[in-house]
PDB file of C-alpha atoms in Angstrom:
ATOM      1  CA  MET P   1      63.419  40.454  17.743  1.00 41.00           C
ATOM      2  CA  MET P   2      60.497  38.070  18.169  1.00 53.00           C
ATOM      3  CA  VAL P   3      59.626  37.098  21.714  1.00 83.00           C
ATOM      4  CA  ILE P   4      57.992  33.815  20.751  1.00 93.00           C
ATOM      5  CA  GLU P   5      60.273  32.077  18.295  1.00 92.00           C
ATOM      6  CA  ARG P   6      59.019  30.059  15.338  1.00 92.00           C
ATOM      7  CA  ALA P   7      60.946  26.974  16.463  1.00 91.00           C
ATOM      8  CA  SER P   8      59.188  27.002  19.854  1.00 94.00           C
ATOM      9  CA  LEU P   9      55.688  26.570  18.404  1.00 95.00           C
ATOM     10  CA  LEU P  10      54.060  23.180  18.345  1.00 94.00           C
ATOM     11  CA  SER P  11      53.004  21.601  15.066  1.00 92.00           C
ATOM     12  CA  LEU P  12      49.243  21.341  14.526  1.00 93.00           C
ATOM     13  CA  GLU P  13      49.387  17.624  15.295  1.00 94.00           C
ATOM     14  CA  GLU P  14      51.424  18.027  18.483  1.00 95.00           C
ATOM     15  CA  TYR P  15      49.231  20.924  19.625  1.00 94.00           C
ATOM     16  CA  ALA P  16      46.135  18.768  19.108  1.00 95.00           C
ATOM     17  CA  ARG P  17      47.662  16.142  21.426  1.00 96.00           C
ATOM     18  CA  GLN P  18      48.582  18.687  24.116  1.00 96.00           C
ATOM     19  CA  ARG P  19      45.682  21.135  23.718  1.00 96.00           C
ATOM     20  CA  THR P  20      43.452  19.993  26.587  1.00 97.00           C
ATOM     21  CA  GLU P  21      46.248  20.138  29.158  1.00 97.00           C
ATOM     22  CA  PHE P  22      47.723  23.347  27.728  1.00 96.00           C
ATOM     23  CA  ARG P  23      44.328  25.073  27.653  1.00 96.00           C
ATOM     24  CA  ALA P  24      43.639  24.123  31.298  1.00 97.00           C
ATOM     25  CA  ARG P  25      47.027  25.533  32.313  1.00 97.00           C
ATOM     26  CA  VAL P  26      46.353  28.818  30.479  1.00 97.00           C
ATOM     27  CA  ILE P  27      42.858  29.191  31.981  1.00 96.00           C
ATOM     28  CA  ALA P  28      44.267  28.728  35.479  1.00 97.00           C
ATOM     29  CA  HIS P  29      47.103  31.161  34.711  1.00 96.00           C
ATOM     30  CA  LYS P  30      44.712  33.848  33.424  1.00 96.00           C
ATOM     31  CA  LYS P  31      42.854  33.954  36.750  1.00 96.00           C
ATOM     32  CA  SER P  32      45.786  35.801  38.298  1.00 97.00           C
ATOM     33  CA  ARG P  33      46.051  38.203  35.346  1.00 97.00           C
ATOM     34  CA  LYS P  34      42.448  39.398  35.145  1.00 98.00           C
ATOM     35  CA  LEU P  35      41.377  42.694  36.704  1.00 98.00           C
ATOM     36  CA  ALA P  36      37.813  44.017  36.746  1.00 98.00           C
ATOM     37  CA  LEU P  37      37.567  47.804  36.623  1.00 98.00           C
ATOM     38  CA  GLY P  38      34.003  48.297  37.719  1.00 97.00           C
ATOM     39  CA  PRO P  39      31.163  46.074  36.511  1.00 97.00           C
ATOM     40  CA  ASN P  40      31.678  46.439  32.753  1.00 98.00           C
ATOM     41  CA  VAL P  41      35.397  46.704  31.973  1.00 98.00           C
ATOM     42  CA  THR P  42      37.983  43.962  32.371  1.00 98.00           C
ATOM     43  CA  LEU P  43      41.713  44.069  31.768  1.00 98.00           C
ATOM     44  CA  MET P  44      43.347  40.787  30.785  1.00 98.00           C
ATOM     45  CA  PHE P  45      47.089  41.276  31.209  1.00 98.00           C
ATOM     46  CA  GLU P  46      48.938  39.366  28.518  1.00 96.00           C
ATOM     47  CA  ASP P  47      52.260  37.599  28.825  1.00 95.00           C
ATOM     48  CA  GLU P  48      54.292  35.048  26.906  1.00 94.00           C
ATOM     49  CA  LEU P  49      52.025  32.150  27.899  1.00 95.00           C
ATOM     50  CA  THR P  50      48.708  33.853  27.063  1.00 95.00           C
ATOM     51  CA  ILE P  51      50.025  35.049  23.704  1.00 95.00           C
ATOM     52  CA  ARG P  52      51.607  31.672  22.909  1.00 95.00           C
ATOM     53  CA  TYR P  53      48.189  30.100  23.543  1.00 96.00           C
ATOM     54  CA  GLN P  54      46.506  32.685  21.289  1.00 94.00           C
ATOM     55  CA  ILE P  55      48.981  31.987  18.477  1.00 95.00           C
ATOM     56  CA  GLN P  56      48.593  28.219  18.781  1.00 96.00           C
ATOM     57  CA  GLU P  57      44.799  28.572  18.787  1.00 95.00           C
ATOM     58  CA  MET P  58      44.810  30.822  15.722  1.00 94.00           C
ATOM     59  CA  LEU P  59      47.048  28.389  13.848  1.00 94.00           C
ATOM     60  CA  ARG P  60      44.704  25.533  14.834  1.00 95.00           C
ATOM     61  CA  ILE P  61      41.484  27.356  13.922  1.00 93.00           C
ATOM     62  CA  GLU P  62      42.854  28.569  10.597  1.00 92.00           C
ATOM     63  CA  ARG P  63      44.660  25.242   9.991  1.00 92.00           C
ATOM     64  CA  THR P  64      47.814  27.172   9.216  1.00 88.00           C
ATOM     65  CA  PHE P  65      50.849  25.027   8.583  1.00 85.00           C
ATOM     66  CA  GLU P  66      52.639  27.002   5.880  1.00 90.00           C
ATOM     67  CA  GLU P  67      55.669  28.962   7.034  1.00 89.00           C
ATOM     68  CA  ALA P  68      54.466  32.355   5.738  1.00 91.00           C
ATOM     69  CA  GLY P  69      51.183  32.078   7.635  1.00 91.00           C
ATOM     70  CA  ILE P  70      52.916  31.036  10.851  1.00 93.00           C
ATOM     71  CA  LEU P  71      55.330  33.967  10.596  1.00 92.00           C
ATOM     72  CA  ASP P  72      52.383  36.324   9.981  1.00 92.00           C
ATOM     73  CA  GLU P  73      50.762  35.170  13.237  1.00 92.00           C
ATOM     74  CA  LEU P  74      54.030  35.665  15.134  1.00 91.00           C
ATOM     75  CA  GLU P  75      54.401  39.145  13.683  1.00 89.00           C
ATOM     76  CA  ALA P  76      50.826  40.041  14.656  1.00 88.00           C
ATOM     77  CA  TYR P  77      50.904  38.682  18.205  1.00 89.00           C
ATOM     78  CA  ASN P  78      54.483  39.118  19.453  1.00 91.00           C
ATOM     79  CA  PRO P  79      54.001  42.876  20.034  1.00 89.00           C
ATOM     80  CA  LEU P  80      51.419  41.942  22.691  1.00 90.00           C
ATOM     81  CA  VAL P  81      54.041  40.306  24.929  1.00 93.00           C
ATOM     82  CA  PRO P  82      55.440  42.650  27.620  1.00 94.00           C
ATOM     83  CA  ASP P  83      59.126  43.404  27.190  1.00 91.00           C
ATOM     84  CA  GLY P  84      60.427  44.081  30.682  1.00 90.00           C
ATOM     85  CA  LEU P  85      59.305  47.516  31.883  1.00 94.00           C
ATOM     86  CA  ASN P  86      55.739  47.486  30.663  1.00 96.00           C
ATOM     87  CA  TRP P  87      52.487  45.600  30.809  1.00 97.00           C
ATOM     88  CA  LYS P  88      50.247  44.850  27.879  1.00 96.00           C
ATOM     89  CA  ALA P  89      46.577  44.188  28.354  1.00 97.00           C
ATOM     90  CA  THR P  90      43.481  43.394  26.379  1.00 96.00           C
ATOM     91  CA  MET P  91      40.672  45.671  27.574  1.00 97.00           C
ATOM     92  CA  LEU P  92      37.163  44.250  27.252  1.00 97.00           C
ATOM     93  CA  ILE P  93      34.064  46.449  27.525  1.00 97.00           C
ATOM     94  CA  GLU P  94      31.306  44.037  28.493  1.00 97.00           C
ATOM     95  CA  TYR P  95      27.563  44.710  28.389  1.00 96.00           C
ATOM     96  CA  PRO P  96      25.576  41.478  27.859  1.00 94.00           C
ATOM     97  CA  ASP P  97      22.553  43.188  26.265  1.00 94.00           C
ATOM     98  CA  GLU P  98      23.324  44.191  22.667  1.00 94.00           C
ATOM     99  CA  ALA P  99      21.226  47.371  22.681  1.00 95.00           C
ATOM    100  CA  GLU P 100      22.756  48.496  25.969  1.00 96.00           C
ATOM    101  CA  ARG P 101      26.247  47.678  24.664  1.00 95.00           C
ATOM    102  CA  ARG P 102      25.703  49.822  21.529  1.00 94.00           C
ATOM    103  CA  GLN P 103      24.475  52.702  23.672  1.00 96.00           C
ATOM    104  CA  TRP P 104      27.466  52.487  26.018  1.00 97.00           C
ATOM    105  CA  LEU P 105      30.028  52.134  23.233  1.00 96.00           C
ATOM    106  CA  SER P 106      28.781  55.444  21.835  1.00 96.00           C
ATOM    107  CA  ARG P 107      29.143  57.063  25.285  1.00 96.00           C
ATOM    108  CA  LEU P 108      32.589  55.592  25.996  1.00 96.00           C
ATOM    109  CA  ILE P 109      34.549  57.095  23.100  1.00 95.00           C
ATOM    110  CA  GLY P 110      38.088  57.691  24.345  1.00 94.00           C
ATOM    111  CA  VAL P 111      37.784  55.432  27.402  1.00 96.00           C
ATOM    112  CA  GLU P 112      40.855  53.444  26.358  1.00 95.00           C
ATOM    113  CA  ASP P 113      43.007  56.564  26.852  1.00 95.00           C
ATOM    114  CA  GLN P 114      41.705  57.071  30.393  1.00 97.00           C
ATOM    115  CA  VAL P 115      42.784  53.730  31.861  1.00 98.00           C
ATOM    116  CA  TRP P 116      45.647  53.966  34.357  1.00 98.00           C
ATOM    117  CA  VAL P 117      47.823  52.040  36.767  1.00 98.00           C
ATOM    118  CA  ARG P 118      49.715  53.507  39.704  1.00 98.00           C
ATOM    119  CA  VAL P 119      52.575  52.110  41.721  1.00 98.00           C
ATOM    120  CA  ALA P 120      52.464  53.545  45.272  1.00 98.00           C
ATOM    121  CA  GLY P 121      54.752  56.578  45.494  1.00 97.00           C
ATOM    122  CA  PHE P 122      54.673  57.240  41.731  1.00 98.00           C
ATOM    123  CA  ASP P 123      52.393  59.100  39.328  1.00 97.00           C
ATOM    124  CA  ARG P 124      49.640  57.378  37.429  1.00 98.00           C
ATOM    125  CA  VAL P 125      50.665  55.753  34.166  1.00 98.00           C
ATOM    126  CA  TYR P 126      47.966  56.120  31.517  1.00 98.00           C
ATOM    127  CA  ALA P 127      47.580  53.471  28.844  1.00 97.00           C
ATOM    128  CA  ILE P 128      48.929  53.842  25.354  1.00 96.00           C
ATOM    129  CA  ALA P 129      46.049  52.352  23.391  1.00 94.00           C
ATOM    130  CA  ASP P 130      45.591  50.561  20.100  1.00 83.00           C
ATOM    131  CA  GLU P 131      49.019  51.036  18.590  1.00 75.00           C
ATOM    132  CA  ASP P 132      48.252  48.551  15.824  1.00 71.00           C
ATOM    133  CA  LEU P 133      45.106  50.262  14.481  1.00 62.00           C
ATOM    134  CA  GLU P 134      42.384  52.723  15.443  1.00 71.00           C
ATOM    135  CA  ARG P 135      39.461  51.017  17.146  1.00 72.00           C
ATOM    136  CA  GLU P 136      37.020  53.882  17.465  1.00 69.00           C
ATOM    137  CA  ASN P 137      35.347  56.438  15.251  1.00 73.00           C
ATOM    138  CA  ASP P 138      33.197  59.525  15.781  1.00 78.00           C
ATOM    139  CA  GLU P 139      30.170  57.389  16.640  1.00 87.00           C
ATOM    140  CA  LYS P 140      31.496  54.673  18.957  1.00 92.00           C
ATOM    141  CA  THR P 141      34.446  52.939  20.496  1.00 93.00           C
ATOM    142  CA  SER P 142      35.242  49.251  20.153  1.00 93.00           C
ATOM    143  CA  SER P 143      34.418  46.693  22.820  1.00 94.00           C
ATOM    144  CA  VAL P 144      38.066  45.462  22.636  1.00 94.00           C
ATOM    145  CA  HIS P 145      41.225  47.564  22.961  1.00 94.00           C
ATOM    146  CA  PHE P 146      44.897  46.702  23.337  1.00 94.00           C
ATOM    147  CA  LEU P 147      46.747  48.719  25.980  1.00 96.00           C
ATOM    148  CA  ARG P 148      50.384  49.228  26.945  1.00 96.00           C
ATOM    149  CA  PHE P 149      51.466  50.655  30.301  1.00 98.00           C
ATOM    150  CA  GLU P 150      55.082  51.932  30.404  1.00 97.00           C
ATOM    151  CA  LEU P 151      56.145  51.809  34.057  1.00 96.00           C
ATOM    152  CA  GLY P 152      59.784  52.839  33.969  1.00 94.00           C
ATOM    153  CA  ALA P 153      62.630  51.226  35.887  1.00 96.00           C
ATOM    154  CA  GLU P 154      62.093  52.977  39.249  1.00 97.00           C
ATOM    155  CA  ALA P 155      58.384  52.195  39.499  1.00 97.00           C
ATOM    156  CA  ALA P 156      58.987  48.611  38.336  1.00 97.00           C
ATOM    157  CA  ALA P 157      61.689  48.146  40.972  1.00 97.00           C
ATOM    158  CA  ALA P 158      59.424  49.586  43.670  1.00 98.00           C
ATOM    159  CA  LEU P 159      56.609  47.257  42.656  1.00 97.00           C
ATOM    160  CA  LYS P 160      58.914  44.230  42.726  1.00 95.00           C
ATOM    161  CA  GLY P 161      60.074  45.444  46.132  1.00 96.00           C
ATOM    162  CA  GLY P 162      56.523  45.241  47.481  1.00 97.00           C
ATOM    163  CA  ALA P 163      54.935  48.603  46.628  1.00 98.00           C
ATOM    164  CA  ALA P 164      51.160  48.532  46.292  1.00 98.00           C
ATOM    165  CA  LEU P 165      49.443  48.831  42.923  1.00 98.00           C
ATOM    166  CA  SER P 166      46.182  50.539  42.050  1.00 98.00           C
ATOM    167  CA  ALA P 167      44.320  50.874  38.749  1.00 98.00           C
ATOM    168  CA  GLY P 168      41.350  52.687  37.372  1.00 98.00           C
ATOM    169  CA  ILE P 169      39.490  54.544  34.664  1.00 98.00           C
ATOM    170  CA  ASP P 170      38.859  58.304  34.608  1.00 97.00           C
ATOM    171  CA  HIS P 171      36.247  58.781  31.896  1.00 97.00           C
ATOM    172  CA  ALA P 172      33.299  61.169  32.161  1.00 96.00           C
ATOM    173  CA  ALA P 173      30.848  58.311  31.506  1.00 97.00           C
ATOM    174  CA  TYR P 174      32.678  55.536  33.369  1.00 97.00           C
ATOM    175  CA  ALA P 175      34.892  55.839  36.409  1.00 97.00           C
ATOM    176  CA  ALA P 176      36.357  53.008  38.441  1.00 98.00           C
ATOM    177  CA  VAL P 177      39.188  52.523  40.925  1.00 98.00           C
ATOM    178  CA  VAL P 178      40.728  49.332  42.285  1.00 98.00           C
ATOM    179  CA  ASP P 179      42.921  50.220  45.258  1.00 97.00           C
ATOM    180  CA  PRO P 180      44.771  48.083  45.943  1.00 98.00           C
ATOM    181  CA  VAL P 181      44.929  45.647  43.046  1.00 98.00           C
ATOM    182  CA  PRO P 182      44.546  42.147  44.546  1.00 98.00           C
ATOM    183  CA  GLU P 183      47.885  40.718  45.654  1.00 98.00           C
ATOM    184  CA  VAL P 184      47.605  37.659  43.405  1.00 97.00           C
ATOM    185  CA  VAL P 185      47.320  39.945  40.363  1.00 98.00           C
ATOM    186  CA  ARG P 186      50.084  42.281  41.576  1.00 98.00           C
ATOM    187  CA  LEU P 187      52.461  39.357  42.069  1.00 97.00           C
ATOM    188  CA  SER P 188      51.639  37.900  38.669  1.00 97.00           C
ATOM    189  CA  LEU P 189      52.309  41.258  37.005  1.00 97.00           C
ATOM    190  CA  CYS P 190      55.600  41.604  38.874  1.00 96.00           C
ATOM    191  CA  GLY P 191      56.703  38.483  37.027  1.00 94.00           C
ATOM    192  CA  ASP P 192      56.570  40.445  33.752  1.00 93.00           C
ATOM    193  CA  LEU P 193      59.063  43.056  34.946  1.00 94.00           C
ATOM    194  CA  ARG P 194      62.808  42.851  34.361  1.00 90.00           C
ATOM    195  CA  VAL P 195      64.718  45.271  36.594  1.00 85.00           C
TER     196      VAL P 195
END
């Protein structure tokens, strides 16, 4: 079942009229869903609003108005919306200098599998990465990965009940811990959970 329904999308014309206001709302919303893991890795936790914005933007950029193209975008992006007991995040590896970025991407192979979250009182939950396609090879990893964290009902309930949240990366070339995750981010992520 699709999370974002075809009928709920705005036409290209209506989106053009609402885009400035909608974009401002999404930018403000994303501030509470962004988590830096050290100086060079950021997790952007996705939800229905961030993915709806991405779909509308893709339709606008590609000037897609035919039904088949719209359904293709929904099929591609709907899996990135959390479904009640998990979080889904876009992981960005950010090094401004291109040469430095290439060097680090070759050192960070497998980093996407070493990203974790932990609800206080529970074990770490490591990310399930790049379920749609492989984003690394023997020479380097990608600067963008898509992660899913499966929390389970007990951990989700504890988090919604006020338990602290921590996150980090355990990779030989890059380690980071955020403990605790800022409350504004924790509360925003609690809104994705259905327990």
